[in-house]
Tab-separated table of C-alpha atoms in Angstrom:
chain	number	residue	atom	x	y	z
A	1	MET	CA	-42.270	104.624	-8.028
A	2	GLN	CA	-45.143	104.019	-10.407
A	3	ASP	CA	-42.579	102.398	-13.055
A	4	LEU	CA	-41.177	100.093	-10.365
A	5	ARG	CA	-44.634	98.975	-9.590
A	6	SER	CA	-45.573	98.169	-13.231
A	7	THR	CA	-42.387	96.276	-13.597
A	8	LEU	CA	-42.984	94.048	-10.369
A	9	LEU	CA	-46.500	93.359	-11.638
A	10	ALA	CA	-45.457	92.413	-15.071
A	11	GLN	CA	-42.745	89.889	-13.578
A	12	TRP	CA	-44.222	88.296	-10.397
A	13	PRO	CA	-47.671	86.763	-9.855
A	14	ILE	CA	-50.180	88.456	-7.589
A	15	ARG	CA	-52.262	86.695	-4.878
A	16	PHE	CA	-56.026	87.419	-4.576
A	17	GLY	CA	-57.283	85.132	-1.923
A	18	ARG	CA	-56.676	81.544	-2.973
A	19	ARG	CA	-56.237	82.325	-6.592
A	20	ARG	CA	-52.953	83.012	-7.898
A	21	ILE	CA	-53.121	85.280	-11.136
A	22	ALA	CA	-50.213	85.879	-13.372
A	23	ALA	CA	-49.850	89.522	-14.468
A	24	ARG	CA	-50.150	89.950	-18.276
A	25	PRO	CA	-46.643	90.445	-19.956
A	26	ALA	CA	-46.475	93.782	-21.420
A	27	HIS	CA	-45.389	92.393	-24.961
A	28	ARG	CA	-48.201	89.853	-25.226
A	29	PRO	CA	-50.319	92.345	-27.612
A	30	PHE	CA	-47.516	92.567	-29.883
A	31	ARG	CA	-47.021	88.692	-29.968
A	32	ARG	CA	-50.742	88.443	-30.916
A	33	PHE	CA	-50.316	91.015	-33.619
A	34	GLY	CA	-47.416	89.228	-35.123
A	35	LEU	CA	-49.235	85.881	-34.956
A	36	ALA	CA	-52.022	87.541	-36.727
A	37	PHE	CA	-50.041	89.097	-39.401
A	38	LEU	CA	-47.930	85.718	-39.927
A	39	THR	CA	-51.307	83.992	-40.389
A	40	LEU	CA	-52.617	86.464	-42.736
A	41	ALA	CA	-49.435	86.523	-44.790
A	42	MET	CA	-49.400	82.682	-44.929
A	43	GLY	CA	-53.255	82.690	-46.105
A	44	VAL	CA	-52.455	85.076	-48.717
A	45	THR	CA	-49.282	83.066	-49.859
A	46	ILE	CA	-51.239	79.831	-49.965
A	47	ILE	CA	-54.190	81.441	-51.857
A	48	GLY	CA	-51.769	82.989	-54.390
A	49	ALA	CA	-49.734	79.697	-54.843
A	50	THR	CA	-53.063	77.950	-55.406
A	51	MET	CA	-54.106	80.393	-58.001
A	52	ASN	CA	-50.908	80.364	-59.615
A	53	THR	CA	-51.009	76.594	-59.566
A	54	ILE	CA	-54.447	76.553	-61.337
A	55	PHE	CA	-53.123	79.202	-63.799
A	56	MET	CA	-50.201	77.163	-64.820
A	57	TRP	CA	-52.160	73.803	-64.923
A	58	ARG	CA	-54.751	75.541	-67.243
A	59	LEU	CA	-51.728	76.274	-69.627
A	60	ASN	CA	-50.530	72.593	-69.551
A	61	GLU	CA	-47.172	73.875	-67.920
A	62	PHE	CA	-47.300	70.768	-65.565
A	63	TRP	CA	-46.792	68.383	-68.360
A	64	SER	CA	-43.444	66.594	-67.881
A	65	LEU	CA	-40.794	66.095	-70.592
A	66	ASP	CA	-41.594	62.454	-70.560
A	67	GLN	CA	-45.174	63.235	-71.336
A	68	LEU	CA	-44.222	65.446	-74.361
A	69	ILE	CA	-41.966	62.852	-75.714
A	70	ALA	CA	-44.519	59.962	-75.204
A	71	SER	CA	-47.124	62.108	-77.162
A	72	GLN	CA	-44.728	62.796	-79.983
A	73	ALA	CA	-44.169	59.103	-80.134
A	74	LYS	CA	-47.822	58.544	-80.703
A	75	GLY	CA	-47.696	61.228	-83.518
A	76	ALA	CA	-50.086	63.375	-81.574
A	77	PRO	CA	-50.196	66.957	-83.087
A	78	ILE	CA	-49.163	69.391	-80.336
A	79	LEU	CA	-48.065	72.937	-80.318
A	80	TYR	CA	-45.412	73.404	-77.462
A	81	ASN	CA	-43.912	76.469	-75.726
A	82	GLY	CA	-43.360	75.733	-72.211
A	83	LEU	CA	-41.589	77.982	-69.798
A	84	THR	CA	-41.030	75.852	-66.905
A	85	ILE	CA	-41.328	72.101	-68.291
A	86	GLU	CA	-37.617	72.185	-69.346
A	87	LYS	CA	-34.646	74.264	-67.986
A	88	GLU	CA	-32.940	74.353	-71.377
A	89	ASN	CA	-35.558	76.548	-73.325
A	90	ASN	CA	-37.304	73.466	-74.914
A	91	SER	CA	-33.914	72.293	-76.484
A	92	SER	CA	-33.844	68.838	-74.929
A	93	PHE	CA	-37.273	68.166	-76.230
A	94	LYS	CA	-36.015	68.860	-79.777
A	95	ARG	CA	-33.178	66.556	-79.422
A	96	HIS	CA	-35.383	63.615	-78.087
A	97	VAL	CA	-37.840	64.187	-81.019
A	98	LEU	CA	-35.022	64.532	-83.493
A	99	ALA	CA	-33.845	60.805	-82.626
A	100	MET	CA	-37.298	59.554	-82.844
A	101	ALA	CA	-37.992	61.217	-86.222
A	102	ALA	CA	-34.704	59.827	-87.776
A	103	PRO	CA	-35.017	62.401	-90.507
A	104	GLU	CA	-32.896	62.467	-93.758
A	105	VAL	CA	-32.999	66.407	-93.847
A	106	ILE	CA	-32.692	68.735	-91.089
A	107	ALA	CA	-32.716	72.618	-90.846
A	108	ILE	CA	-30.430	74.438	-88.298
A	109	GLY	CA	-30.146	78.139	-87.607
A	110	SER	CA	-31.615	80.963	-85.554
A	111	SER	CA	-35.353	81.725	-85.479
A	112	ARG	CA	-34.686	82.473	-89.150
A	113	SER	CA	-34.938	78.884	-89.800
A	114	PHE	CA	-38.263	78.401	-88.083
A	115	PRO	CA	-40.643	78.403	-91.029
A	116	VAL	CA	-39.264	75.265	-92.708
A	117	ARG	CA	-42.109	72.678	-92.509
A	118	ASP	CA	-42.226	68.982	-93.151
A	119	TYR	CA	-45.029	69.306	-95.693
A	120	MET	CA	-42.447	71.146	-98.158
A	121	PHE	CA	-40.496	67.900	-98.228
A	122	ARG	CA	-40.902	64.537	-99.849
A	123	THR	CA	-38.331	62.871	-97.641
A	124	LYS	CA	-38.347	62.601	-93.827
A	125	PHE	CA	-37.632	66.047	-92.395
A	126	TYR	CA	-37.142	67.654	-88.883
A	127	ASN	CA	-36.488	71.359	-88.106
A	128	PHE	CA	-33.676	71.402	-85.579
A	129	GLY	CA	-33.336	75.187	-85.645
A	130	GLY	CA	-33.426	77.603	-82.846
A	131	ARG	CA	-31.240	77.969	-79.659
A	132	PHE	CA	-28.284	78.176	-82.009
A	133	GLY	CA	-25.851	81.022	-81.698
A	134	ARG	CA	-26.810	84.781	-80.775
A	135	SER	CA	-27.343	87.873	-82.807
A	136	THR	CA	-23.849	88.853	-82.067
A	137	ASN	CA	-21.064	87.348	-80.081
A	138	PHE	CA	-21.807	84.019	-81.517
A	139	PRO	CA	-20.279	81.404	-79.381
A	140	LEU	CA	-18.138	79.250	-81.535
A	141	ALA	CA	-18.492	76.253	-78.932
A	142	ASP	CA	-22.120	76.044	-80.298
A	143	LEU	CA	-20.650	74.731	-83.609
A	144	ASP	CA	-18.983	71.632	-81.844
A	145	ILE	CA	-22.166	70.938	-79.981
A	146	LYS	CA	-24.260	71.167	-82.965
A	147	LYS	CA	-21.884	68.948	-84.983
A	148	GLN	CA	-21.962	66.241	-82.259
A	149	GLU	CA	-25.822	66.443	-82.103
A	150	ILE	CA	-26.010	65.921	-85.847
A	151	LEU	CA	-23.412	63.007	-86.129
A	152	ALA	CA	-25.269	61.358	-83.109
A	153	GLN	CA	-28.115	60.740	-85.551
A	154	PRO	CA	-27.017	58.558	-88.498
A	155	SER	CA	-30.133	59.066	-90.548
A	156	ILE	CA	-29.181	62.647	-91.321
A	157	ARG	CA	-27.674	63.091	-94.777
A	158	VAL	CA	-28.536	66.783	-95.657
A	159	VAL	CA	-28.420	70.008	-93.356
A	160	LEU	CA	-30.027	73.107	-94.438
A	161	LEU	CA	-27.623	75.692	-92.617
A	162	PHE	CA	-29.254	79.135	-92.388
A	163	LEU	CA	-26.659	81.753	-91.950
A	164	ASP	CA	-27.299	84.941	-90.205
A	165	TYR	CA	-24.945	88.049	-91.162
A	166	PHE	CA	-24.814	89.237	-87.536
A	167	TRP	CA	-23.270	85.840	-86.471
A	168	PHE	CA	-19.992	86.608	-88.268
A	169	MET	CA	-19.167	90.232	-86.797
A	170	THR	CA	-16.663	90.875	-84.257
A	171	ASP	CA	-17.613	90.682	-80.523
A	172	VAL	CA	-19.204	93.752	-78.875
A	173	PRO	CA	-18.771	94.513	-75.249
A	174	ILE	CA	-20.867	92.068	-73.158
A	175	GLY	CA	-24.155	93.268	-72.139
A	176	GLN	CA	-24.743	95.358	-75.186
A	177	ALA	CA	-25.670	92.744	-77.680
A	178	ALA	CA	-25.866	89.075	-76.684
A	179	THR	CA	-29.547	88.230	-76.941
A	180	PRO	CA	-31.307	86.153	-79.526
A	181	VAL	CA	-33.049	87.852	-82.324
A	182	THR	CA	-36.829	87.994	-81.346
A	183	THR	CA	-39.919	89.573	-81.973
A	184	VAL	CA	-42.315	91.363	-79.666
A	185	ARG	CA	-44.701	88.493	-80.026
A	186	HIS	CA	-42.175	85.767	-79.118
A	187	ALA	CA	-42.550	83.734	-75.941
A	188	PRO	CA	-41.264	85.461	-72.708
A	189	LYS	CA	-38.066	84.212	-71.257
A	190	ASN	CA	-38.411	81.947	-68.086
A	191	ARG	CA	-38.630	84.442	-65.233
A	192	GLY	CA	-39.163	81.815	-62.714
A	193	ILE	CA	-36.813	80.863	-60.008
A	194	ALA	CA	-33.833	78.685	-61.018
A	195	LEU	CA	-33.837	75.263	-59.385
A	196	ALA	CA	-31.561	72.324	-59.843
A	197	GLY	CA	-33.186	69.059	-60.425
A	198	ASP	CA	-36.156	67.743	-62.532
A	199	GLY	CA	-38.474	66.505	-59.663
A	200	LEU	CA	-41.995	67.251	-59.344
A	201	LEU	CA	-41.439	69.847	-56.488
A	202	ALA	CA	-38.774	71.824	-58.464
A	203	HIS	CA	-41.049	71.763	-61.414
A	204	TRP	CA	-43.978	73.108	-59.252
A	205	LEU	CA	-41.771	75.709	-57.570
A	206	ARG	CA	-40.550	77.029	-60.906
A	207	ALA	CA	-43.981	77.130	-62.267
A	208	VAL	CA	-45.731	78.683	-59.157
A	209	ALA	CA	-43.214	81.683	-59.113
A	210	LEU	CA	-43.605	82.466	-62.762
A	211	PRO	CA	-47.034	84.348	-63.024
A	212	ARG	CA	-46.038	87.155	-60.496
A	213	ALA	CA	-42.803	87.625	-62.447
A	214	LEU	CA	-44.650	87.882	-65.762
A	215	ILE	CA	-47.205	90.321	-64.342
A	216	ARG	CA	-44.454	92.443	-62.720
A	217	ASP	CA	-42.440	92.594	-65.967
A	218	GLY	CA	-45.749	93.615	-67.980
A	219	VAL	CA	-45.724	90.603	-70.104
A	220	LEU	CA	-48.997	89.195	-68.569
A	221	THR	CA	-52.111	91.277	-67.604
A	222	TRP	CA	-54.329	90.721	-64.834
A	223	THR	CA	-57.220	90.146	-67.130
A	224	GLN	CA	-55.434	87.408	-68.868
A	225	TYR	CA	-54.554	85.813	-65.710
A	226	PHE	CA	-57.963	85.700	-64.454
A	227	ASP	CA	-59.237	84.591	-67.862
A	228	VAL	CA	-56.868	81.607	-67.914
A	229	ILE	CA	-57.905	80.666	-64.357
A	230	ARG	CA	-61.661	80.692	-65.633
A	231	GLY	CA	-60.783	78.392	-68.455
A	232	ARG	CA	-61.455	81.165	-71.183
A	233	TYR	CA	-58.193	80.112	-73.004
A	234	PRO	CA	-58.725	76.591	-74.360
A	235	THR	CA	-55.730	74.324	-74.758
A	236	ARG	CA	-57.371	72.382	-77.624
A	237	ARG	CA	-57.238	73.884	-81.302
A	238	GLY	CA	-59.011	71.256	-83.150
A	239	PRO	CA	-56.919	68.154	-82.946
A	240	ILE	CA	-53.977	70.120	-81.748
A	241	GLU	CA	-53.068	70.194	-78.056
A	242	ALA	CA	-51.512	73.356	-77.040
A	243	VAL	CA	-48.809	72.958	-74.255
A	244	GLY	CA	-47.224	75.871	-72.362
A	245	TYR	CA	-47.586	79.604	-71.745
A	246	SER	CA	-47.342	80.943	-75.100
A	247	ALA	CA	-48.636	78.041	-76.998
A	248	VAL	CA	-51.960	78.666	-75.218
A	249	LEU	CA	-52.082	82.392	-74.837
A	250	ASN	CA	-50.297	83.409	-77.965
A	251	GLY	CA	-50.720	80.555	-80.415
A	252	SER	CA	-47.062	80.310	-80.910
A	253	GLY	CA	-44.719	77.417	-80.484
A	254	ILE	CA	-43.080	74.214	-81.700
A	255	ALA	CA	-44.891	71.688	-83.964
A	256	GLN	CA	-44.291	68.029	-84.297
A	257	ASP	CA	-41.851	68.552	-87.068
A	258	GLY	CA	-39.715	70.927	-85.061
A	259	SER	CA	-40.881	74.018	-87.021
A	260	TYR	CA	-42.064	77.047	-85.029
A	261	TYR	CA	-45.623	78.480	-85.661
A	262	TYR	CA	-47.275	81.845	-84.991
A	263	LEU	CA	-50.938	80.976	-85.502
A	264	TRP	CA	-51.826	84.613	-84.892
A	265	LEU	CA	-50.358	85.516	-88.265
A	266	LYS	CA	-53.672	84.289	-89.679
A	267	ALA	CA	-55.427	87.374	-88.112
A	268	ILE	CA	-53.034	89.722	-89.680
A	269	ASP	CA	-53.369	88.027	-93.103
A	270	ASP	CA	-57.067	88.315	-92.929
A	271	LYS	CA	-56.669	92.107	-92.732
A	272	ALA	CA	-55.872	92.011	-96.548
A	273	GLU	CA	-53.246	94.527	-96.393
A	274	THR	CA	-52.352	95.874	-99.861
A	275	THR	CA	-48.965	97.382	-98.625
A	276	CYS	CA	-46.622	96.272	-95.753
A	277	SER	CA	-43.550	98.002	-94.427
A	278	TYR	CA	-41.438	96.836	-91.459
A	279	LEU	CA	-38.994	99.818	-91.618
A	280	GLY	CA	-40.721	101.765	-88.933
A	281	ASP	CA	-38.443	103.693	-86.661
A	282	PHE	CA	-35.040	102.618	-87.994
A	283	PRO	CA	-33.033	104.519	-85.403
A	284	ALA	CA	-34.871	102.700	-82.665
A	285	LYS	CA	-34.073	99.363	-84.511
A	286	GLN	CA	-30.359	100.429	-84.283
A	287	ARG	CA	-30.501	100.577	-80.530
A	288	LEU	CA	-32.205	97.218	-80.129
A	289	PRO	CA	-30.218	94.887	-77.634
A	290	HIS	CA	-29.919	92.111	-80.078
A	291	GLY	CA	-27.713	94.346	-82.208
A	292	ALA	CA	-28.873	92.986	-85.747
A	293	TYR	CA	-29.118	96.635	-86.998
A	294	ARG	CA	-26.155	98.007	-85.269
A	295	PRO	CA	-24.296	100.060	-87.795
A	296	ASP	CA	-20.502	99.953	-88.736
A	297	GLN	CA	-19.991	96.245	-87.657
A	298	LYS	CA	-17.009	94.465	-88.789
A	299	LEU	CA	-16.617	91.090	-90.316
A	300	ASP	CA	-14.510	88.517	-88.111
A	301	PRO	CA	-12.472	86.252	-90.191
A	302	ALA	CA	-12.107	83.858	-87.270
A	303	LYS	CA	-15.777	83.232	-87.340
A	304	VAL	CA	-15.854	82.689	-91.138
A	305	ALA	CA	-13.011	80.135	-90.696
A	306	ALA	CA	-14.920	78.436	-87.911
A	307	PHE	CA	-18.092	77.942	-89.950
A	308	LYS	CA	-16.040	76.723	-92.830
A	309	ALA	CA	-14.439	74.157	-90.599
A	310	PHE	CA	-17.823	73.085	-89.162
A	311	VAL	CA	-19.114	72.478	-92.854
A	312	ASP	CA	-15.929	70.580	-93.977
A	313	SER	CA	-16.093	68.432	-90.670
A	314	LEU	CA	-19.591	67.340	-91.509
A	315	ALA	CA	-18.790	66.802	-95.097
A	316	THR	CA	-16.022	64.391	-94.027
A	317	ALA	CA	-18.684	62.328	-92.296
A	318	SER	CA	-20.927	62.260	-95.479
A	319	VAL	CA	-23.355	64.801	-94.405
A	320	HIS	CA	-23.989	67.330	-97.028
A	321	VAL	CA	-24.419	70.875	-95.730
A	322	VAL	CA	-26.422	73.318	-97.841
A	323	PRO	CA	-25.592	76.926	-96.685
A	324	ILE	CA	-28.362	79.348	-97.257
A	325	LEU	CA	-28.509	83.235	-96.695
A	326	PRO	CA	-32.061	84.003	-95.494
A	327	PRO	CA	-33.993	86.908	-96.636
A	328	LEU	CA	-34.764	90.296	-95.266
A	329	PRO	CA	-37.986	92.283	-96.260
A	330	PRO	CA	-37.369	94.741	-99.179
A	331	SER	CA	-37.973	97.836	-96.945
A	332	MET	CA	-34.950	96.785	-94.731
A	333	ILE	CA	-32.704	96.021	-97.814
A	334	ASP	CA	-33.483	99.210	-99.434
A	335	ARG	CA	-32.664	101.067	-96.161
A	336	MET	CA	-29.382	99.442	-95.880
A	337	THR	CA	-28.315	99.492	-99.491
A	338	GLY	CA	-26.038	102.449	-100.263
A	339	ASP	CA	-25.432	103.287	-96.684
A	340	PRO	CA	-21.821	103.037	-95.749
A	341	SER	CA	-22.835	102.121	-92.139
A	342	TYR	CA	-24.050	98.844	-93.496
A	343	ALA	CA	-21.478	97.940	-96.048
A	344	PHE	CA	-20.554	95.204	-93.776
A	345	VAL	CA	-23.564	93.264	-95.067
A	346	ASP	CA	-22.387	93.056	-98.585
A	347	GLN	CA	-19.000	92.306	-97.221
A	348	TRP	CA	-20.346	89.312	-95.494
A	349	ARG	CA	-22.314	88.087	-98.542
A	350	THR	CA	-18.941	88.247	-100.623
A	351	ALA	CA	-17.322	86.310	-97.830
A	352	MET	CA	-20.007	83.644	-97.893
A	353	HIS	CA	-19.798	83.271	-101.712
A	354	ALA	CA	-15.946	83.005	-101.598
A	355	THR	CA	-16.138	80.447	-98.450
A	356	PHE	CA	-19.183	78.426	-99.683
A	357	PRO	CA	-19.217	78.487	-103.552
A	358	SER	CA	-22.570	76.604	-103.635
A	359	VAL	CA	-24.116	78.942	-101.178
A	360	PHE	CA	-27.739	79.812	-101.865
A	361	ASP	CA	-28.013	83.743	-101.483
A	362	PHE	CA	-31.584	84.616	-100.769
A	363	HIS	CA	-30.658	87.890	-98.841
A	364	ASP	CA	-33.105	89.669	-101.418
A	365	ILE	CA	-35.656	87.471	-102.878
A	366	ARG	CA	-37.853	89.926	-104.772
A	367	SER	CA	-36.768	88.315	-107.985
A	368	LEU	CA	-38.482	85.327	-106.766
A	369	GLY	CA	-41.786	87.246	-106.453
A	370	ALA	CA	-41.706	87.676	-102.609
A	371	THR	CA	-43.197	90.698	-101.092
A	372	GLU	CA	-43.032	92.621	-97.869
A	373	CYS	CA	-46.318	90.955	-96.593
A	374	GLU	CA	-44.703	87.530	-96.862
A	375	PHE	CA	-42.595	88.586	-93.707
A	376	MET	CA	-43.540	88.491	-90.186
A	377	ASP	CA	-41.482	91.310	-89.230
A	378	ASP	CA	-38.283	93.238	-89.984
A	379	VAL	CA	-36.043	90.027	-90.045
A	380	HIS	CA	-38.340	86.936	-90.273
A	381	GLY	CA	-39.704	85.535	-93.502
A	382	GLN	CA	-42.471	83.036	-93.348
A	383	ASP	CA	-44.005	80.036	-95.127
A	384	VAL	CA	-44.645	81.328	-98.707
A	385	ALA	CA	-41.300	83.197	-98.819
A	386	TYR	CA	-39.418	80.069	-97.815
A	387	MET	CA	-41.152	78.021	-100.306
A	388	ARG	CA	-40.063	80.424	-103.030
A	389	MET	CA	-36.465	79.806	-101.928
A	390	PHE	CA	-36.880	76.207	-101.882
A	391	ARG	CA	-38.323	76.061	-105.356
A	392	ALA	CA	-35.464	78.084	-106.589
A	393	MET	CA	-32.960	75.776	-105.010
A	394	ALA	CA	-34.571	72.756	-106.745
A	395	GLU	CA	-34.601	74.489	-110.115
A	396	ARG	CA	-30.820	75.153	-109.675
A	397	GLU	CA	-29.509	71.841	-108.040
A	398	PRO	CA	-31.121	68.704	-109.456
A	399	ASP	CA	-29.607	66.809	-106.435
A	400	LEU	CA	-31.683	68.864	-104.134
A	401	ALA	CA	-34.800	68.630	-106.101
A	402	ARG	CA	-35.784	65.181	-105.062
A	403	LEU	CA	-36.010	66.382	-101.394
A	404	PHE	CA	-38.791	69.082	-102.132
A	405	ASP	CA	-42.519	68.542	-102.943
A	406	GLN	CA	-42.446	70.785	-105.747
A	407	PRO	CA	-45.874	70.511	-107.000
A	408	LEU	CA	-47.339	71.040	-103.564
A	409	MET	CA	-45.046	74.145	-103.221
A	410	ASP	CA	-46.315	75.599	-106.616
A	411	GLN	CA	-49.848	75.182	-105.520
A	412	LEU	CA	-49.357	76.634	-101.946
A	413	ILE	CA	-47.342	79.550	-103.452
A	414	GLY	CA	-50.164	80.224	-105.877
A	415	THR	CA	-52.832	79.983	-103.223
A	416	PHE	CA	-51.132	81.935	-100.285
A	417	ALA	CA	-49.019	84.577	-102.260
A	418	GLY	CA	-48.724	87.676	-100.173
A	419	ARG	CA	-49.532	85.953	-96.972
A	420	ARG	CA	-47.512	84.675	-94.130
A	421	LEU	CA	-49.263	81.591	-92.845
A	422	VAL	CA	-50.307	78.585	-95.020
A	423	THR	CA	-53.612	77.439	-93.490
A	424	SER	CA	-54.229	74.293	-95.657
A	425	HIS	CA	-51.291	72.243	-94.380
A	426	GLY	CA	-49.291	71.792	-90.978
A	427	LEU	CA	-50.588	73.414	-87.850
A	428	GLY	CA	-51.860	76.353	-89.709
A	429	GLN	CA	-55.014	74.025	-90.487
A	430	ALA	CA	-55.849	74.791	-86.702
A	431	VAL	CA	-56.905	78.413	-87.807
A	432	ARG	CA	-58.091	78.176	-91.339
């Protein structure tokens, strides 16, 4: 009986004298709670989005591609490494700047082509390296794309082609080794939401979603997050404007000549280490997802043939391709030498000499005076090591000698021997 009375009171109004008072619905407290929770959630979302917007704005992540290109048209020095400005991992920016630069010489390759700088040359140069191939499972379609990009720029007459041994191996199961060779200090991948379109709203949504993903993945700390919001990470480094997450936070990114800088190497150089070694935990390196140190790999003749066809097709178009085998640090070479599991490296070198008789083999450059301390890590040589290579190329090939500023390179090698970053020229001047 009591339940029936409660039901009736909830459904029909009750008269008290002349006043007609509706009974309070039983579900109204839950509605109020829901509205309060929704209001709180919206408030937290708005506050979070506002803070993330400030965070990304402080990092110059709201620059547009057009703004970047305009700054390069004016010759403004920048260090660029955006995560949300482009959806193509900064490759469209380099294509636009390549067209503006109209260089005679370009460098292409993986991140192992990054340290080639314009101050090393007497002629116009642009570093068109990066975003080319992968450590394994090299997509041969990249060769045709790169050829079309080169032929679209009629000023290009010489291509410095940096060849990685792991490009030429047979494919491995998908998911085991299909990532670019990177270092622990490289820029994080774009973990934001993927949106079609380049409008302001799409750009903002990509940017505002990114900090949470970076914190979740352990790439960004809360201390860094709030320090950026407070303005403790300046975007100006002398005359250089840092644009993008890693450019501001890590001092790494693309310069106006297309080369890639790691300005934090200055602090490592200043430690004045007398010995360097990148061998470390070699079994752990063998398990790295990029697969560069995976043992018992096999040379793929089809990939060798594809690269030969690529070089020959450019030669037909009067573009001189200079094949270069970039160096590994001495500790890694010593570890691999004599190990049957890495016989494929020497087999690859032999194949490159047979395929490209004019190849420059700098796999081991100790004979040029290079040391372990002129490498950034276990696979990437840096400024001084590469100038040693170019000096040797100029001595061997008079036709190439005219390209390089040999007196300057001799001076810089003497000044910065045993170091990674040249701080008297290029963007290295920002941290000298």
